[in-house]
PDB file of C-alpha atoms in Angstrom:
ATOM      1  CA  MET A   3     -52.975  74.328 -12.702  1.00  0.00           C
ATOM      2  CA  SER A   4     -54.239  76.136  -9.590  1.00  0.00           C
ATOM      3  CA  SER A   5     -56.681  74.286  -7.341  1.00  0.00           C
ATOM      4  CA  GLN A   6     -59.434  76.827  -8.075  1.00  0.00           C
ATOM      5  CA  VAL A   7     -59.069  76.473 -11.854  1.00  0.00           C
ATOM      6  CA  PHE A   8     -58.960  72.685 -11.430  1.00  0.00           C
ATOM      7  CA  LEU A   9     -62.174  72.810  -9.386  1.00  0.00           C
ATOM      8  CA  ASN A  10     -63.970  75.092 -11.840  1.00  0.00           C
ATOM      9  CA  LYS A  11     -63.061  72.912 -14.810  1.00  0.00           C
ATOM     10  CA  THR A  12     -64.289  69.820 -13.007  1.00  0.00           C
ATOM     11  CA  LEU A  13     -67.564  71.344 -11.865  1.00  0.00           C
ATOM     12  CA  SER A  14     -68.388  72.350 -15.422  1.00  0.00           C
ATOM     13  CA  GLY A  15     -68.020  68.848 -16.803  1.00  0.00           C
ATOM     14  CA  SER A  16     -68.924  65.196 -16.546  1.00  0.00           C
ATOM     15  CA  PHE A  17     -67.134  62.206 -15.091  1.00  0.00           C
ATOM     16  CA  SER A  18     -65.239  61.803 -18.363  1.00  0.00           C
ATOM     17  CA  ASN A  19     -64.173  65.436 -18.125  1.00  0.00           C
ATOM     18  CA  ALA A  20     -62.902  64.855 -14.588  1.00  0.00           C
ATOM     19  CA  TRP A  21     -61.086  61.742 -15.846  1.00  0.00           C
ATOM     20  CA  ASN A  22     -59.296  63.756 -18.520  1.00  0.00           C
ATOM     21  CA  ILE A  23     -58.376  66.571 -16.134  1.00  0.00           C
ATOM     22  CA  VAL A  24     -56.937  64.130 -13.590  1.00  0.00           C
ATOM     23  CA  GLY A  25     -54.995  62.402 -16.369  1.00  0.00           C
ATOM     24  CA  GLU A  26     -53.512  65.707 -17.487  1.00  0.00           C
ATOM     25  CA  ASN A  27     -52.425  66.726 -13.996  1.00  0.00           C
ATOM     26  CA  TYR A  28     -51.502  63.344 -12.485  1.00  0.00           C
ATOM     27  CA  SER A  29     -50.028  61.398 -15.373  1.00  0.00           C
ATOM     28  CA  HIS A  30     -47.836  59.390 -12.969  1.00  0.00           C
ATOM     29  CA  PHE A  31     -50.879  57.792 -11.282  1.00  0.00           C
ATOM     30  CA  SER A  32     -51.762  54.154 -11.865  1.00  0.00           C
ATOM     31  CA  LEU A  33     -55.109  53.352 -13.491  1.00  0.00           C
ATOM     32  CA  LEU A  34     -56.691  52.612 -10.106  1.00  0.00           C
ATOM     33  CA  GLU A  35     -55.280  55.775  -8.550  1.00  0.00           C
ATOM     34  CA  ARG A  36     -56.585  57.797 -11.484  1.00  0.00           C
ATOM     35  CA  LEU A  37     -60.062  56.256 -11.123  1.00  0.00           C
ATOM     36  CA  TRP A  38     -59.992  56.921  -7.385  1.00  0.00           C
ATOM     37  CA  THR A  39     -59.001  60.585  -7.801  1.00  0.00           C
ATOM     38  CA  THR A  40     -61.482  61.080 -10.633  1.00  0.00           C
ATOM     39  CA  TRP A  41     -64.301  59.779  -8.443  1.00  0.00           C
ATOM     40  CA  TYR A  42     -63.565  62.170  -5.576  1.00  0.00           C
ATOM     41  CA  THR A  43     -62.950  65.048  -7.988  1.00  0.00           C
ATOM     42  CA  TYR A  44     -66.195  64.426  -9.841  1.00  0.00           C
ATOM     43  CA  MET A  45     -68.310  64.038  -6.687  1.00  0.00           C
ATOM     44  CA  GLN A  46     -67.031  67.253  -5.037  1.00  0.00           C
ATOM     45  CA  ASN A  47     -68.357  65.877  -1.743  1.00  0.00           C
ATOM     46  CA  ASN A  48     -65.966  63.574   0.078  1.00  0.00           C
ATOM     47  CA  THR A  49     -68.541  62.316   2.589  1.00  0.00           C
ATOM     48  CA  LEU A  50     -70.913  61.328  -0.199  1.00  0.00           C
ATOM     49  CA  ALA A  51     -68.096  59.913  -2.343  1.00  0.00           C
ATOM     50  CA  THR A  52     -66.742  57.727   0.475  1.00  0.00           C
ATOM     51  CA  GLY A  53     -70.232  56.639   1.553  1.00  0.00           C
ATOM     52  CA  ILE A  54     -71.369  55.554  -1.904  1.00  0.00           C
ATOM     53  CA  MET A  55     -68.071  53.835  -2.677  1.00  0.00           C
ATOM     54  CA  SER A  56     -67.946  52.031   0.683  1.00  0.00           C
ATOM     55  CA  PHE A  57     -71.488  50.685   0.414  1.00  0.00           C
ATOM     56  CA  ALA A  58     -71.058  49.705  -3.248  1.00  0.00           C
ATOM     57  CA  ILE A  59     -67.821  47.833  -2.511  1.00  0.00           C
ATOM     58  CA  HIS A  60     -69.442  46.004   0.405  1.00  0.00           C
ATOM     59  CA  GLU A  61     -72.476  44.894  -1.617  1.00  0.00           C
ATOM     60  CA  ILE A  62     -70.512  43.916  -4.736  1.00  0.00           C
ATOM     61  CA  VAL A  63     -67.916  41.956  -2.756  1.00  0.00           C
ATOM     62  CA  TYR A  64     -70.439  40.290  -0.440  1.00  0.00           C
ATOM     63  CA  PHE A  65     -72.911  39.058  -3.024  1.00  0.00           C
ATOM     64  CA  GLY A  66     -70.223  38.564  -5.655  1.00  0.00           C
ATOM     65  CA  ARG A  67     -68.360  36.208  -3.328  1.00  0.00           C
ATOM     66  CA  CYS A  68     -71.582  34.460  -2.249  1.00  0.00           C
ATOM     67  CA  LEU A  69     -72.615  33.715  -5.835  1.00  0.00           C
ATOM     68  CA  PRO A  70     -70.062  30.918  -6.487  1.00  0.00           C
ATOM     69  CA  TRP A  71     -71.138  29.187  -3.267  1.00  0.00           C
ATOM     70  CA  ILE A  72     -74.814  29.428  -4.259  1.00  0.00           C
ATOM     71  CA  ILE A  73     -73.974  27.747  -7.570  1.00  0.00           C
ATOM     72  CA  ILE A  74     -71.784  25.089  -5.924  1.00  0.00           C
ATOM     73  CA  ASP A  75     -74.626  24.154  -3.550  1.00  0.00           C
ATOM     74  CA  PHE A  76     -76.662  23.025  -6.568  1.00  0.00           C
ATOM     75  CA  ILE A  77     -73.906  20.954  -8.201  1.00  0.00           C
ATOM     76  CA  PRO A  78     -73.850  17.374  -6.802  1.00  0.00           C
ATOM     77  CA  TYR A  79     -70.185  16.890  -7.795  1.00  0.00           C
ATOM     78  CA  PHE A  80     -69.061  19.134  -4.924  1.00  0.00           C
ATOM     79  CA  ARG A  81     -70.997  17.235  -2.229  1.00  0.00           C
ATOM     80  CA  ARG A  82     -67.916  15.096  -1.544  1.00  0.00           C
ATOM     81  CA  TRP A  83     -66.362  18.171   0.116  1.00  0.00           C
ATOM     82  CA  LYS A  84     -69.508  19.343   1.889  1.00  0.00           C
ATOM     83  CA  LEU A  85     -68.890  19.137   5.641  1.00  0.00           C
ATOM     84  CA  GLN A  86     -72.544  18.370   6.432  1.00  0.00           C
ATOM     85  CA  ASP A  87     -73.525  16.731   3.168  1.00  0.00           C
ATOM     86  CA  GLN A  88     -77.048  15.875   4.293  1.00  0.00           C
ATOM     87  CA  LYS A  89     -77.928  19.535   4.832  1.00  0.00           C
ATOM     88  CA  ILE A  90     -77.948  21.358   1.508  1.00  0.00           C
ATOM     89  CA  PRO A  91     -79.638  24.786   1.658  1.00  0.00           C
ATOM     90  CA  THR A  92     -82.788  25.048  -0.423  1.00  0.00           C
ATOM     91  CA  ILE A  93     -83.667  27.942  -2.726  1.00  0.00           C
ATOM     92  CA  LYS A  94     -86.273  29.021  -0.163  1.00  0.00           C
ATOM     93  CA  GLU A  95     -83.668  29.101   2.614  1.00  0.00           C
ATOM     94  CA  GLN A  96     -81.204  31.011   0.434  1.00  0.00           C
ATOM     95  CA  TRP A  97     -83.836  33.601  -0.478  1.00  0.00           C
ATOM     96  CA  SER A  98     -85.096  33.956   3.105  1.00  0.00           C
ATOM     97  CA  CYS A  99     -81.533  34.524   4.260  1.00  0.00           C
ATOM     98  CA  THR A 100     -80.898  37.061   1.486  1.00  0.00           C
ATOM     99  CA  ARG A 101     -83.928  39.139   2.460  1.00  0.00           C
ATOM    100  CA  LEU A 102     -82.807  39.534   6.063  1.00  0.00           C
ATOM    101  CA  VAL A 103     -79.199  40.210   5.041  1.00  0.00           C
ATOM    102  CA  LEU A 104     -80.319  42.959   2.645  1.00  0.00           C
ATOM    103  CA  LEU A 105     -82.557  44.456   5.323  1.00  0.00           C
ATOM    104  CA  SER A 106     -79.592  44.497   7.689  1.00  0.00           C
ATOM    105  CA  HIS A 107     -77.329  46.061   5.067  1.00  0.00           C
ATOM    106  CA  PHE A 108     -79.709  48.953   4.411  1.00  0.00           C
ATOM    107  CA  THR A 109     -80.982  49.579   7.953  1.00  0.00           C
ATOM    108  CA  VAL A 110     -77.956  48.744  10.124  1.00  0.00           C
ATOM    109  CA  GLU A 111     -74.795  48.870   8.029  1.00  0.00           C
ATOM    110  CA  LEU A 112     -75.642  51.730   5.657  1.00  0.00           C
ATOM    111  CA  PRO A 113     -76.077  54.325   8.448  1.00  0.00           C
ATOM    112  CA  GLN A 114     -72.699  53.273   9.873  1.00  0.00           C
ATOM    113  CA  ILE A 115     -71.082  53.578   6.460  1.00  0.00           C
ATOM    114  CA  TRP A 116     -72.307  57.180   6.096  1.00  0.00           C
ATOM    115  CA  LEU A 117     -70.582  58.001   9.378  1.00  0.00           C
ATOM    116  CA  PHE A 118     -67.344  56.419   8.233  1.00  0.00           C
ATOM    117  CA  HIS A 119     -65.927  59.382   6.289  1.00  0.00           C
ATOM    118  CA  PRO A 120     -66.232  61.838   9.207  1.00  0.00           C
ATOM    119  CA  LEU A 121     -64.424  59.245  11.341  1.00  0.00           C
ATOM    120  CA  THR A 122     -61.624  58.892   8.788  1.00  0.00           C
ATOM    121  CA  GLN A 123     -61.127  62.655   8.787  1.00  0.00           C
ATOM    122  CA  TYR A 124     -61.285  62.929  12.571  1.00  0.00           C
ATOM    123  CA  PHE A 125     -58.560  60.325  13.011  1.00  0.00           C
ATOM    124  CA  GLY A 126     -56.467  61.598  10.110  1.00  0.00           C
ATOM    125  CA  MET A 127     -56.941  58.736   7.648  1.00  0.00           C
ATOM    126  CA  SER A 128     -55.676  59.582   4.165  1.00  0.00           C
ATOM    127  CA  ILE A 129     -58.086  59.406   1.225  1.00  0.00           C
ATOM    128  CA  SER A 130     -55.932  60.936  -1.511  1.00  0.00           C
ATOM    129  CA  ALA A 131     -53.761  59.177  -4.089  1.00  0.00           C
ATOM    130  CA  PRO A 132     -51.124  57.846  -4.451  1.00  0.00           C
ATOM    131  CA  PHE A 133     -51.823  54.665  -2.502  1.00  0.00           C
ATOM    132  CA  PRO A 134     -49.398  53.091   0.002  1.00  0.00           C
ATOM    133  CA  ASN A 135     -46.918  50.544  -1.329  1.00  0.00           C
ATOM    134  CA  PHE A 136     -47.667  46.819  -1.256  1.00  0.00           C
ATOM    135  CA  SER A 137     -45.534  46.038   1.811  1.00  0.00           C
ATOM    136  CA  LYS A 138     -47.319  48.643   3.939  1.00  0.00           C
ATOM    137  CA  ILE A 139     -50.762  47.457   2.803  1.00  0.00           C
ATOM    138  CA  PHE A 140     -49.766  43.844   3.521  1.00  0.00           C
ATOM    139  CA  PHE A 141     -48.518  44.728   7.016  1.00  0.00           C
ATOM    140  CA  HIS A 142     -51.638  46.703   7.903  1.00  0.00           C
ATOM    141  CA  VAL A 143     -54.046  44.050   6.604  1.00  0.00           C
ATOM    142  CA  LEU A 144     -52.205  41.267   8.457  1.00  0.00           C
ATOM    143  CA  LEU A 145     -52.303  43.357  11.628  1.00  0.00           C
ATOM    144  CA  PHE A 146     -56.046  43.956  11.237  1.00  0.00           C
ATOM    145  CA  PHE A 147     -56.660  40.226  10.778  1.00  0.00           C
ATOM    146  CA  ILE A 148     -54.893  39.563  14.086  1.00  0.00           C
ATOM    147  CA  MET A 149     -56.639  42.420  15.901  1.00  0.00           C
ATOM    148  CA  GLU A 150     -60.088  41.502  14.594  1.00  0.00           C
ATOM    149  CA  ASP A 151     -59.609  37.822  15.380  1.00  0.00           C
ATOM    150  CA  THR A 152     -58.741  38.649  18.991  1.00  0.00           C
ATOM    151  CA  PHE A 153     -61.738  40.945  19.414  1.00  0.00           C
ATOM    152  CA  HIS A 154     -64.069  38.518  17.656  1.00  0.00           C
ATOM    153  CA  TYR A 155     -63.026  35.561  19.798  1.00  0.00           C
ATOM    154  CA  TRP A 156     -63.936  37.275  23.066  1.00  0.00           C
ATOM    155  CA  ALA A 157     -67.015  39.101  21.751  1.00  0.00           C
ATOM    156  CA  HIS A 158     -68.321  35.942  20.066  1.00  0.00           C
ATOM    157  CA  ARG A 159     -67.688  33.902  23.189  1.00  0.00           C
ATOM    158  CA  ALA A 160     -69.588  36.508  25.234  1.00  0.00           C
ATOM    159  CA  LEU A 161     -72.520  36.236  22.808  1.00  0.00           C
ATOM    160  CA  HIS A 162     -72.816  32.578  23.798  1.00  0.00           C
ATOM    161  CA  TRP A 163     -73.565  33.595  27.374  1.00  0.00           C
ATOM    162  CA  GLY A 164     -77.205  32.695  28.192  1.00  0.00           C
ATOM    163  CA  PRO A 165     -79.140  35.991  27.889  1.00  0.00           C
ATOM    164  CA  LEU A 166     -76.988  37.334  25.036  1.00  0.00           C
ATOM    165  CA  TYR A 167     -77.330  34.089  23.125  1.00  0.00           C
ATOM    166  CA  LYS A 168     -81.092  33.912  23.656  1.00  0.00           C
ATOM    167  CA  HIS A 169     -81.847  37.501  22.660  1.00  0.00           C
ATOM    168  CA  ILE A 170     -79.096  38.221  20.111  1.00  0.00           C
ATOM    169  CA  HIS A 171     -76.829  35.453  18.835  1.00  0.00           C
ATOM    170  CA  LYS A 172     -79.424  32.692  18.501  1.00  0.00           C
ATOM    171  CA  LEU A 173     -80.627  34.164  15.201  1.00  0.00           C
ATOM    172  CA  HIS A 174     -77.241  33.570  13.572  1.00  0.00           C
ATOM    173  CA  HIS A 175     -77.408  29.922  14.636  1.00  0.00           C
ATOM    174  CA  LYS A 176     -80.665  29.353  12.783  1.00  0.00           C
ATOM    175  CA  TYR A 177     -78.646  27.397  10.227  1.00  0.00           C
ATOM    176  CA  SER A 178     -76.803  24.500  11.877  1.00  0.00           C
ATOM    177  CA  ALA A 179     -75.193  23.837   8.498  1.00  0.00           C
ATOM    178  CA  PRO A 180     -74.176  27.329   7.340  1.00  0.00           C
ATOM    179  CA  PHE A 181     -73.835  28.552   3.756  1.00  0.00           C
ATOM    180  CA  GLY A 182     -72.098  31.592   2.281  1.00  0.00           C
ATOM    181  CA  LEU A 183     -75.019  34.017   2.429  1.00  0.00           C
ATOM    182  CA  ALA A 184     -75.471  33.305   6.145  1.00  0.00           C
ATOM    183  CA  ALA A 185     -72.179  35.024   7.016  1.00  0.00           C
ATOM    184  CA  GLU A 186     -74.027  38.269   7.822  1.00  0.00           C
ATOM    185  CA  TYR A 187     -77.348  36.693   8.817  1.00  0.00           C
ATOM    186  CA  ALA A 188     -77.519  38.134  12.315  1.00  0.00           C
ATOM    187  CA  HIS A 189     -79.393  40.265  14.823  1.00  0.00           C
ATOM    188  CA  PRO A 190     -78.788  44.029  14.370  1.00  0.00           C
ATOM    189  CA  ALA A 191     -77.075  44.166  17.770  1.00  0.00           C
ATOM    190  CA  GLU A 192     -74.696  41.399  16.711  1.00  0.00           C
ATOM    191  CA  VAL A 193     -73.911  43.203  13.462  1.00  0.00           C
ATOM    192  CA  LEU A 194     -72.952  46.270  15.507  1.00  0.00           C
ATOM    193  CA  ILE A 195     -70.976  44.360  18.143  1.00  0.00           C
ATOM    194  CA  LEU A 196     -68.930  42.131  15.847  1.00  0.00           C
ATOM    195  CA  GLY A 197     -68.621  44.908  13.278  1.00  0.00           C
ATOM    196  CA  LEU A 198     -66.575  46.828  15.842  1.00  0.00           C
ATOM    197  CA  GLY A 199     -63.744  44.373  15.303  1.00  0.00           C
ATOM    198  CA  THR A 200     -63.755  44.871  11.544  1.00  0.00           C
ATOM    199  CA  ILE A 201     -64.035  48.671  11.491  1.00  0.00           C
ATOM    200  CA  GLY A 202     -62.628  49.388  14.941  1.00  0.00           C
ATOM    201  CA  SER A 203     -59.287  47.702  14.257  1.00  0.00           C
ATOM    202  CA  PRO A 204     -58.179  50.083  11.471  1.00  0.00           C
ATOM    203  CA  ILE A 205     -59.668  53.098  13.270  1.00  0.00           C
ATOM    204  CA  LEU A 206     -57.752  52.226  16.455  1.00  0.00           C
ATOM    205  CA  TRP A 207     -54.544  51.797  14.463  1.00  0.00           C
ATOM    206  CA  CYS A 208     -55.092  55.137  12.731  1.00  0.00           C
ATOM    207  CA  PHE A 209     -55.767  56.818  16.078  1.00  0.00           C
ATOM    208  CA  LEU A 210     -52.546  55.430  17.559  1.00  0.00           C
ATOM    209  CA  THR A 211     -50.255  56.005  14.579  1.00  0.00           C
ATOM    210  CA  GLY A 212     -51.938  58.441  12.188  1.00  0.00           C
ATOM    211  CA  ASP A 213     -50.674  56.212   9.387  1.00  0.00           C
ATOM    212  CA  LEU A 214     -53.450  54.595   7.358  1.00  0.00           C
ATOM    213  CA  HIS A 215     -55.032  54.985   3.934  1.00  0.00           C
ATOM    214  CA  LEU A 216     -58.681  54.389   3.082  1.00  0.00           C
ATOM    215  CA  PHE A 217     -57.627  52.178   0.175  1.00  0.00           C
ATOM    216  CA  THR A 218     -55.920  49.841   2.669  1.00  0.00           C
ATOM    217  CA  VAL A 219     -59.154  49.687   4.674  1.00  0.00           C
ATOM    218  CA  TYR A 220     -61.025  48.647   1.526  1.00  0.00           C
ATOM    219  CA  VAL A 221     -58.484  45.898   0.858  1.00  0.00           C
ATOM    220  CA  TRP A 222     -58.899  44.726   4.454  1.00  0.00           C
ATOM    221  CA  ILE A 223     -62.707  44.741   4.351  1.00  0.00           C
ATOM    222  CA  THR A 224     -62.703  42.882   1.020  1.00  0.00           C
ATOM    223  CA  LEU A 225     -60.472  40.121   2.395  1.00  0.00           C
ATOM    224  CA  ARG A 226     -62.412  40.012   5.661  1.00  0.00           C
ATOM    225  CA  LEU A 227     -65.665  39.506   3.733  1.00  0.00           C
ATOM    226  CA  PHE A 228     -64.031  36.727   1.704  1.00  0.00           C
ATOM    227  CA  GLN A 229     -62.900  35.080   4.942  1.00  0.00           C
ATOM    228  CA  ALA A 230     -66.327  35.326   6.606  1.00  0.00           C
ATOM    229  CA  ILE A 231     -68.222  34.018   3.579  1.00  0.00           C
ATOM    230  CA  ASP A 232     -65.781  31.175   2.949  1.00  0.00           C
ATOM    231  CA  ALA A 233     -65.889  30.192   6.643  1.00  0.00           C
ATOM    232  CA  HIS A 234     -69.676  29.871   6.357  1.00  0.00           C
ATOM    233  CA  SER A 235     -69.608  28.105   2.980  1.00  0.00           C
ATOM    234  CA  GLY A 236     -69.815  24.621   4.486  1.00  0.00           C
ATOM    235  CA  TYR A 237     -67.116  23.237   2.169  1.00  0.00           C
ATOM    236  CA  ASP A 238     -63.604  22.043   2.937  1.00  0.00           C
ATOM    237  CA  PHE A 239     -61.666  21.486  -0.288  1.00  0.00           C
ATOM    238  CA  PRO A 240     -58.202  19.954  -0.727  1.00  0.00           C
ATOM    239  CA  TRP A 241     -57.115  23.417  -1.885  1.00  0.00           C
ATOM    240  CA  SER A 242     -58.714  25.322   1.013  1.00  0.00           C
ATOM    241  CA  LEU A 243     -56.384  27.770   2.747  1.00  0.00           C
ATOM    242  CA  ASN A 244     -56.307  25.802   6.013  1.00  0.00           C
ATOM    243  CA  LYS A 245     -54.550  22.991   4.131  1.00  0.00           C
ATOM    244  CA  PHE A 246     -51.592  25.315   3.549  1.00  0.00           C
ATOM    245  CA  ILE A 247     -51.781  27.461   6.697  1.00  0.00           C
ATOM    246  CA  PRO A 248     -52.507  25.049   9.591  1.00  0.00           C
ATOM    247  CA  PHE A 249     -53.610  27.774  12.017  1.00  0.00           C
ATOM    248  CA  TRP A 250     -56.103  29.257   9.534  1.00  0.00           C
ATOM    249  CA  SER A 251     -59.656  28.463  10.654  1.00  0.00           C
ATOM    250  CA  GLY A 252     -61.674  28.198   7.452  1.00  0.00           C
ATOM    251  CA  ALA A 253     -64.975  26.408   6.959  1.00  0.00           C
ATOM    252  CA  GLU A 254     -63.697  23.169   8.498  1.00  0.00           C
ATOM    253  CA  HIS A 255     -63.301  24.974  11.824  1.00  0.00           C
ATOM    254  CA  HIS A 256     -66.313  27.297  11.799  1.00  0.00           C
ATOM    255  CA  ASP A 257     -68.760  24.758  10.395  1.00  0.00           C
ATOM    256  CA  ALA A 258     -68.261  22.701  13.556  1.00  0.00           C
ATOM    257  CA  HIS A 259     -69.231  25.737  15.630  1.00  0.00           C
ATOM    258  CA  HIS A 260     -72.616  25.807  13.907  1.00  0.00           C
ATOM    259  CA  GLU A 261     -72.993  22.036  14.121  1.00  0.00           C
ATOM    260  CA  ILE A 262     -72.354  21.708  17.861  1.00  0.00           C
ATOM    261  CA  PHE A 263     -73.219  25.342  18.829  1.00  0.00           C
ATOM    262  CA  VAL A 264     -70.134  25.735  21.027  1.00  0.00           C
ATOM    263  CA  ASN A 265     -66.342  25.865  20.617  1.00  0.00           C
ATOM    264  CA  CYS A 266     -64.451  27.471  17.711  1.00  0.00           C
ATOM    265  CA  TYR A 267     -65.244  31.106  18.507  1.00  0.00           C
ATOM    266  CA  SER A 268     -62.436  32.633  16.443  1.00  0.00           C
ATOM    267  CA  THR A 269     -62.806  33.978  12.925  1.00  0.00           C
ATOM    268  CA  SER A 270     -59.545  33.763  10.999  1.00  0.00           C
ATOM    269  CA  PHE A 271     -57.121  31.845  13.200  1.00  0.00           C
ATOM    270  CA  ARG A 272     -57.274  28.855  15.511  1.00  0.00           C
ATOM    271  CA  TRP A 273     -54.839  29.944  18.217  1.00  0.00           C
ATOM    272  CA  TRP A 274     -57.262  31.579  20.681  1.00  0.00           C
ATOM    273  CA  ASP A 275     -59.451  28.465  20.721  1.00  0.00           C
ATOM    274  CA  HIS A 276     -56.348  26.327  21.179  1.00  0.00           C
ATOM    275  CA  PHE A 277     -54.875  28.405  24.011  1.00  0.00           C
ATOM    276  CA  MET A 278     -58.213  28.813  25.813  1.00  0.00           C
ATOM    277  CA  GLY A 279     -59.253  25.177  25.428  1.00  0.00           C
ATOM    278  CA  THR A 280     -62.406  26.015  23.487  1.00  0.00           C
ATOM    279  CA  ASP A 281     -61.732  23.522  20.724  1.00  0.00           C
ATOM    280  CA  LYS A 282     -61.932  20.246  22.671  1.00  0.00           C
ATOM    281  CA  ARG A 283     -65.457  19.312  21.577  1.00  0.00           C
ATOM    282  CA  TYR A 284     -64.558  20.297  18.020  1.00  0.00           C
ATOM    283  CA  LYS A 285     -61.535  17.962  18.072  1.00  0.00           C
ATOM    284  CA  ALA A 286     -63.638  15.165  19.584  1.00  0.00           C
ATOM    285  CA  LEU A 287     -66.248  15.650  16.840  1.00  0.00           C
ATOM    286  CA  ARG A 288     -63.660  15.467  14.066  1.00  0.00           C
ATOM    287  CA  LYS A 289     -62.093  12.394  15.693  1.00  0.00           C
ATOM    288  CA  ARG A 290     -65.451  10.588  15.786  1.00  0.00           C
ATOM    289  CA  GLN A 291     -66.161  11.532  12.181  1.00  0.00           C
ATOM    290  CA  ALA A 292     -62.744  10.309  11.040  1.00  0.00           C
ATOM    291  CA  LEU A 293     -63.239   6.993  12.874  1.00  0.00           C
ATOM    292  CA  LYS A 294     -66.701   6.540  11.372  1.00  0.00           C
ATOM    293  CA  LYS A 295     -65.360   7.226   7.891  1.00  0.00           C
ATOM    294  CA  LYS A 296     -62.527   4.749   8.433  1.00  0.00           C
ATOM    295  CA  ASN A 297     -64.951   1.995   9.465  1.00  0.00           C
ATOM    296  CA  LEU A 298     -67.207   2.403   6.445  1.00  0.00           C
TER     297      LEU A 298
END
């Protein structure tokens, strides 16, 4: 089928019509690839299609991942794994946090998301199916975790410098015992600054190599949101990832940052704090807590 005939048939129909047309012409696609292609075909506006999909994925993943932590906070059974078990967020605190996070999403993050598609096209990011294979996606996502962690360490540490902390970062430290929803509770300037690590890492890679797919970026952002929310959850379970990957930060590492306001500036990994000596107070805190627990 010629591209013009394909376009005309799609324009004359609904989403289900686009779904059927894509199925007829791309029968080798996976279900997800077919859905992806149907969406772009149906929308007929790639900027709008990418913008809506990006924002929807962000909101669904963010609040979907926060929901289990909200529920856990109200179940006493899980208090045994709460790092600061005397500081359980109230419904009022959760709702107050949600309001500011939503305001930030719609006034700070949404405008950036609408600019994302033009950036993908400028740097040559692919948006068409088929998707990259698993090994390539895994490599890219791992690379972005390392790149973002490096950027975040230095940017976060800079935000603890007097004037920047007072006027920008202090808002994020409102909760000395963080909870999942507080992951993106921050000043608009901080959202922009630290967001550069999350979005800038794949864009930089695409600029340097010309080899990146938008689907991979969505996988990366989904996992990055999971990491950020879990790090702010305030819980350290026996099955938490840091129990299996020793250099993974997790809530046990980041919760201490909120408790003592310094040290532990990294996001995903512990190595920058270790190499730069910005985990000494954190280690001293955990040592005191372990000794206190032993003497009970």
